[in-house]
GROMACS .gro file of C-alpha atoms in nm:
model
  242
    1MET     CA    1  -2.264   1.072  -8.027
    2LYS     CA    2  -2.359   0.718  -7.933
    3ILE     CA    3  -2.125   0.448  -8.062
    4TYR     CA    4  -2.212   0.080  -8.090
    5LYS     CA    5  -1.928  -0.160  -8.169
    6THR     CA    6  -2.032  -0.488  -8.333
    7LYS     CA    7  -1.835  -0.800  -8.413
    8ASN     CA    8  -1.889  -0.799  -8.787
    9TYR     CA    9  -2.094  -0.668  -9.078
   10GLU     CA   10  -2.390  -0.896  -9.006
   11GLU     CA   11  -2.421  -0.779  -8.646
   12MET     CA   12  -2.376  -0.418  -8.757
   13SER     CA   13  -2.660  -0.461  -9.007
   14ARG     CA   14  -2.895  -0.611  -8.746
   15LYS     CA   15  -2.819  -0.336  -8.495
   16ALA     CA   16  -2.882  -0.061  -8.750
   17ALA     CA   17  -3.204  -0.232  -8.863
   18HIS     CA   18  -3.324  -0.248  -8.501
   19ILE     CA   19  -3.271   0.128  -8.465
   20ILE     CA   20  -3.470   0.197  -8.783
   21SER     CA   21  -3.734  -0.054  -8.677
   22ALA     CA   22  -3.777   0.125  -8.345
   23GLN     CA   23  -3.822   0.455  -8.529
   24VAL     CA   24  -4.091   0.305  -8.755
   25THR     CA   25  -4.270   0.143  -8.461
   26LEU     CA   26  -4.265   0.444  -8.232
   27LYS     CA   27  -4.348   0.698  -8.506
   28PRO     CA   28  -4.536   0.513  -8.783
   29ASP     CA   29  -4.558   0.828  -9.000
   30SER     CA   30  -4.182   0.892  -8.992
   31VAL     CA   31  -3.990   1.048  -9.278
   32LEU     CA   32  -3.686   0.825  -9.329
   33GLY     CA   33  -3.377   0.952  -9.508
   34LEU     CA   34  -3.217   0.657  -9.684
   35ALA     CA   35  -2.874   0.579  -9.827
   36THR     CA   36  -2.734   0.352 -10.095
   37GLY     CA   37  -2.402   0.174 -10.140
   38SER     CA   38  -2.288  -0.167 -10.023
   39THR     CA   39  -2.289  -0.095  -9.648
   40PRO     CA   40  -2.668  -0.049  -9.595
   41ILE     CA   41  -2.767  -0.358  -9.796
   42GLY     CA   42  -2.761  -0.587  -9.492
   43THR     CA   43  -2.969  -0.336  -9.296
   44TYR     CA   44  -3.233  -0.336  -9.569
   45GLU     CA   45  -3.232  -0.717  -9.584
   46ASN     CA   46  -3.317  -0.731  -9.213
   47LEU     CA   47  -3.597  -0.475  -9.249
   48VAL     CA   48  -3.747  -0.671  -9.540
   49LYS     CA   49  -3.733  -0.995  -9.342
   50TRP     CA   50  -3.903  -0.841  -9.039
   51TYR     CA   51  -4.173  -0.695  -9.264
   52GLU     CA   52  -4.229  -1.035  -9.426
   53ASP     CA   53  -4.250  -1.190  -9.079
   54GLY     CA   54  -4.526  -0.941  -8.989
   55ASP     CA   55  -4.315  -0.752  -8.736
   56LEU     CA   56  -4.293  -0.420  -8.923
   57ASP     CA   57  -4.547  -0.201  -9.100
   58PHE     CA   58  -4.422   0.068  -9.340
   59SER     CA   59  -4.767   0.184  -9.457
   60GLY     CA   60  -4.733   0.525  -9.292
   61ILE     CA   61  -4.370   0.584  -9.387
   62THR     CA   62  -4.234   0.839  -9.634
   63THR     CA   63  -3.876   0.820  -9.762
   64VAL     CA   64  -3.629   1.064  -9.915
   65ASN     CA   65  -3.297   0.944 -10.049
   66LEU     CA   66  -2.965   1.116 -10.006
   67ASP     CA   67  -2.853   1.125 -10.365
   68GLU     CA   68  -2.869   1.005 -10.724
   69TYR     CA   69  -2.628   0.996 -11.015
   70LYS     CA   70  -2.690   1.266 -11.275
   71GLY     CA   71  -2.754   1.130 -11.622
   72LEU     CA   72  -2.864   0.776 -11.538
   73PRO     CA   73  -3.223   0.680 -11.629
   74ARG     CA   74  -3.418   0.518 -11.349
   75ASP     CA   75  -3.427   0.178 -11.522
   76ASN     CA   76  -3.046   0.167 -11.530
   77ASP     CA   77  -2.941  -0.102 -11.282
   78GLN     CA   78  -2.676   0.132 -11.137
   79SER     CA   79  -2.917   0.415 -11.064
   80TYR     CA   80  -3.003   0.462 -10.699
   81TYR     CA   81  -3.371   0.453 -10.792
   82TYR     CA   82  -3.316   0.098 -10.918
   83PHE     CA   83  -3.104   0.010 -10.611
   84MET     CA   84  -3.369   0.122 -10.363
   85HIS     CA   85  -3.650  -0.063 -10.540
   86HIS     CA   86  -3.438  -0.377 -10.568
   87HIS     CA   87  -3.326  -0.380 -10.204
   88LEU     CA   88  -3.622  -0.230 -10.018
   89PHE     CA   89  -3.913  -0.055 -10.187
   90ASP     CA   90  -4.038  -0.351 -10.393
   91HIS     CA   91  -4.042  -0.574 -10.083
   92VAL     CA   92  -4.224  -0.366  -9.821
   93ASN     CA   93  -4.553  -0.176  -9.805
   94ILE     CA   94  -4.440   0.186  -9.837
   95PRO     CA   95  -4.725   0.338 -10.044
   96ASP     CA   96  -4.667   0.436 -10.407
   97GLY     CA   97  -4.572   0.800 -10.435
   98ARG     CA   98  -4.417   0.813 -10.089
   99THR     CA   99  -4.062   0.719 -10.190
  100HIS     CA  100  -3.856   1.009 -10.320
  101LEU     CA  101  -3.516   1.041 -10.487
  102PRO     CA  102  -3.359   1.320 -10.690
  103ASP     CA  103  -3.431   1.266 -11.060
  104GLY     CA  104  -3.098   1.204 -11.229
  105THR     CA  105  -3.245   1.256 -11.575
  106LYS     CA  106  -3.323   1.624 -11.510
  107GLU     CA  107  -3.069   1.843 -11.688
  108ASP     CA  108  -3.160   2.165 -11.508
  109SER     CA  109  -2.955   2.108 -11.194
  110ASP     CA  110  -3.062   2.422 -11.013
  111GLN     CA  111  -3.431   2.351 -11.062
  112GLU     CA  112  -3.408   1.984 -10.963
  113CYS     CA  113  -3.206   2.063 -10.649
  114ARG     CA  114  -3.441   2.343 -10.547
  115GLN     CA  115  -3.748   2.124 -10.595
  116TYR     CA  116  -3.595   1.838 -10.396
  117GLU     CA  117  -3.500   2.066 -10.109
  118GLU     CA  118  -3.852   2.212 -10.109
  119LEU     CA  119  -3.999   1.860 -10.104
  120ILE     CA  120  -3.799   1.767  -9.794
  121GLN     CA  121  -3.908   2.087  -9.619
  122SER     CA  122  -4.272   2.026  -9.717
  123LEU     CA  123  -4.257   1.687  -9.544
  124GLY     CA  124  -4.149   1.853  -9.220
  125GLY     CA  125  -3.788   1.741  -9.255
  126VAL     CA  126  -3.627   1.403  -9.194
  127ASP     CA  127  -3.694   1.215  -8.871
  128LEU     CA  128  -3.410   0.963  -8.908
  129GLN     CA  129  -3.133   0.990  -9.167
  130LEU     CA  130  -2.931   0.679  -9.253
  131LEU     CA  131  -2.574   0.744  -9.376
  132GLY     CA  132  -2.277   0.549  -9.498
  133LEU     CA  133  -1.921   0.683  -9.489
  134GLY     CA  134  -1.699   0.728  -9.794
  135HIS     CA  135  -1.327   0.655  -9.785
  136ASN     CA  136  -1.253   1.026  -9.820
  137GLY     CA  137  -1.503   1.114  -9.549
  138HIS     CA  138  -1.788   1.203  -9.781
  139ILE     CA  139  -2.151   1.165  -9.675
  140GLY     CA  140  -2.405   1.151  -9.951
  141PHE     CA  141  -2.196   1.282 -10.238
  142ASN     CA  142  -2.063   1.576 -10.038
  143GLU     CA  143  -1.696   1.554 -10.128
  144PRO     CA  144  -1.404   1.712  -9.940
  145ASP     CA  145  -1.420   2.086 -10.005
  146ASP     CA  146  -1.337   2.428  -9.864
  147ILE     CA  147  -1.692   2.472  -9.733
  148PHE     CA  148  -1.982   2.266  -9.601
  149PRO     CA  149  -2.250   2.299  -9.873
  150ASP     CA  150  -2.591   2.374  -9.726
  151ASP     CA  151  -2.877   2.258  -9.948
  152THR     CA  152  -2.934   1.990 -10.212
  153HIS     CA  153  -2.690   2.053 -10.499
  154CYS     CA  154  -2.515   1.902 -10.801
  155VAL     CA  155  -2.159   1.789 -10.731
  156ASN     CA  156  -1.862   1.687 -10.945
  157LEU     CA  157  -1.742   1.352 -10.816
  158GLN     CA  158  -1.379   1.318 -10.715
  159GLU     CA  159  -1.156   1.054 -10.869
  160ARG     CA  160  -1.140   0.849 -10.550
  161THR     CA  161  -1.519   0.829 -10.539
  162ILE     CA  162  -1.530   0.733 -10.906
  163GLU     CA  163  -1.263   0.470 -10.844
  164ALA     CA  164  -1.457   0.330 -10.544
  165ASN     CA  165  -1.779   0.307 -10.748
  166LYS     CA  166  -1.637   0.169 -11.073
  167ARG     CA  167  -1.674  -0.189 -10.946
  168PHE     CA  168  -2.047  -0.150 -11.006
  169PHE     CA  169  -1.996  -0.053 -11.372
  170ALA     CA  170  -1.835  -0.221 -11.673
  171SER     CA  171  -1.551   0.032 -11.656
  172ALA     CA  172  -1.453   0.354 -11.481
  173ASP     CA  173  -1.547   0.542 -11.799
  174GLU     CA  174  -1.913   0.450 -11.742
  175VAL     CA  175  -1.929   0.594 -11.389
  176PRO     CA  176  -2.120   0.926 -11.396
  177ARG     CA  177  -1.906   1.229 -11.317
  178GLN     CA  178  -2.183   1.422 -11.143
  179ALA     CA  179  -2.455   1.351 -10.888
  180TYR     CA  180  -2.740   1.524 -10.709
  181THR     CA  181  -2.703   1.509 -10.332
  182MET     CA  182  -2.855   1.646 -10.015
  183GLY     CA  183  -2.630   1.916  -9.874
  184ILE     CA  184  -2.454   1.901  -9.541
  185GLY     CA  185  -2.710   2.147  -9.407
  186THR     CA  186  -2.995   1.926  -9.527
  187ILE     CA  187  -2.841   1.626  -9.352
  188MET     CA  188  -2.771   1.818  -9.033
  189ARG     CA  189  -3.133   1.931  -9.014
  190ALA     CA  190  -3.247   1.569  -8.971
  191LYS     CA  191  -3.377   1.508  -8.619
  192LYS     CA  192  -3.170   1.189  -8.579
  193ILE     CA  193  -2.875   1.051  -8.776
  194LEU     CA  194  -2.769   0.687  -8.798
  195ILE     CA  195  -2.436   0.613  -8.963
  196VAL     CA  196  -2.317   0.262  -9.049
  197VAL     CA  197  -1.955   0.171  -9.119
  198SER     CA  198  -1.786  -0.163  -9.180
  199GLY     CA  199  -1.437  -0.285  -9.261
  200ALA     CA  200  -1.075  -0.211  -9.176
  201ASP     CA  201  -1.041   0.001  -9.491
  202LYS     CA  202  -1.265   0.261  -9.322
  203ALA     CA  203  -1.076   0.267  -8.989
  204ASP     CA  204  -0.861   0.571  -9.067
  205THR     CA  205  -1.164   0.759  -9.200
  206VAL     CA  206  -1.365   0.681  -8.885
  207LYS     CA  207  -1.083   0.817  -8.670
  208GLU     CA  208  -1.052   1.133  -8.881
  209ALA     CA  209  -1.425   1.196  -8.907
  210PHE     CA  210  -1.537   1.135  -8.551
  211PHE     CA  211  -1.225   1.190  -8.342
  212GLY     CA  212  -1.043   1.456  -8.543
  213PRO     CA  213  -1.097   1.825  -8.614
  214ILE     CA  214  -1.419   1.943  -8.775
  215THR     CA  215  -1.329   2.041  -9.129
  216PRO     CA  216  -1.495   2.042  -9.473
  217LYS     CA  217  -1.191   1.846  -9.590
  218VAL     CA  218  -1.355   1.555  -9.402
  219PRO     CA  219  -1.727   1.624  -9.460
  220ALA     CA  220  -1.852   1.365  -9.208
  221SER     CA  221  -1.666   1.546  -8.928
  222ILE     CA  222  -1.955   1.796  -8.910
  223LEU     CA  223  -2.165   1.518  -8.755
  224GLN     CA  224  -1.975   1.576  -8.431
  225LEU     CA  225  -2.192   1.887  -8.389
  226HIS     CA  226  -2.527   1.713  -8.435
  227PRO     CA  227  -2.723   1.656  -8.111
  228ASP     CA  228  -2.845   1.302  -8.193
  229VAL     CA  229  -2.602   1.083  -8.389
  230THR     CA  230  -2.562   0.708  -8.355
  231LEU     CA  231  -2.261   0.535  -8.509
  232VAL     CA  232  -2.289   0.159  -8.560
  233ALA     CA  233  -1.958   0.012  -8.672
  234ASP     CA  234  -1.787  -0.323  -8.662
  235GLU     CA  235  -1.463  -0.397  -8.479
  236ALA     CA  236  -1.254  -0.359  -8.794
  237ALA     CA  237  -1.388  -0.009  -8.867
  238LEU     CA  238  -1.324   0.095  -8.506
  239SER     CA  239  -0.981  -0.066  -8.486
  240LYS     CA  240  -0.792   0.268  -8.485
  241ILE     CA  241  -0.997   0.400  -8.191
  242ASP     CA  242  -0.871   0.349  -7.836
   0.00000   0.00000   0.00000
């Protein structure tokens, strides 16, 4: 695992964007695995700016997203479909039909998860997967569990995840209780993984996930076994690491 320590969130975002930019430049037909949440927003802002400046071309890129809430229509401003279009897709030249997310409106969970997993495989897998890190060590919506789930699946969200996400909704009651997410196996099959973390509130989780035992109770700990992982984190997030 390569670790880059940055001074703050802004520097973390630029560093992560440079890594993604290098991937796009060196392999213009890359399949990018993308993440949502507050942490990657600055990374996307940098990518959009560099595209607008003429320094990046996304015309050959295909994307697959980690996850999506179950039950939210795509025009809901809290859906991850809406998030990705607002922060990235509507501002760069990724062709129509080449951005993919699980469809949260599909009620047949098994069918939707199977189709999404087959889609990823049909694209040849993910070249670079971007991840954030949840307070309980989750990646995507893979919550602490007794096992590492393999493929794309439907998950019941834990209360801590619901609590962390309720700030985006009018109340905690409006936060969906289920989500579709890539499995740990799906994530681990990506050729490269880039994980971004910011803030002192994530410091204990960083220590557990990347310097503690590998356990499904801390899902991100499995990343210690991946051959090509880059962690970009600010000083606050790395403050518990010697």
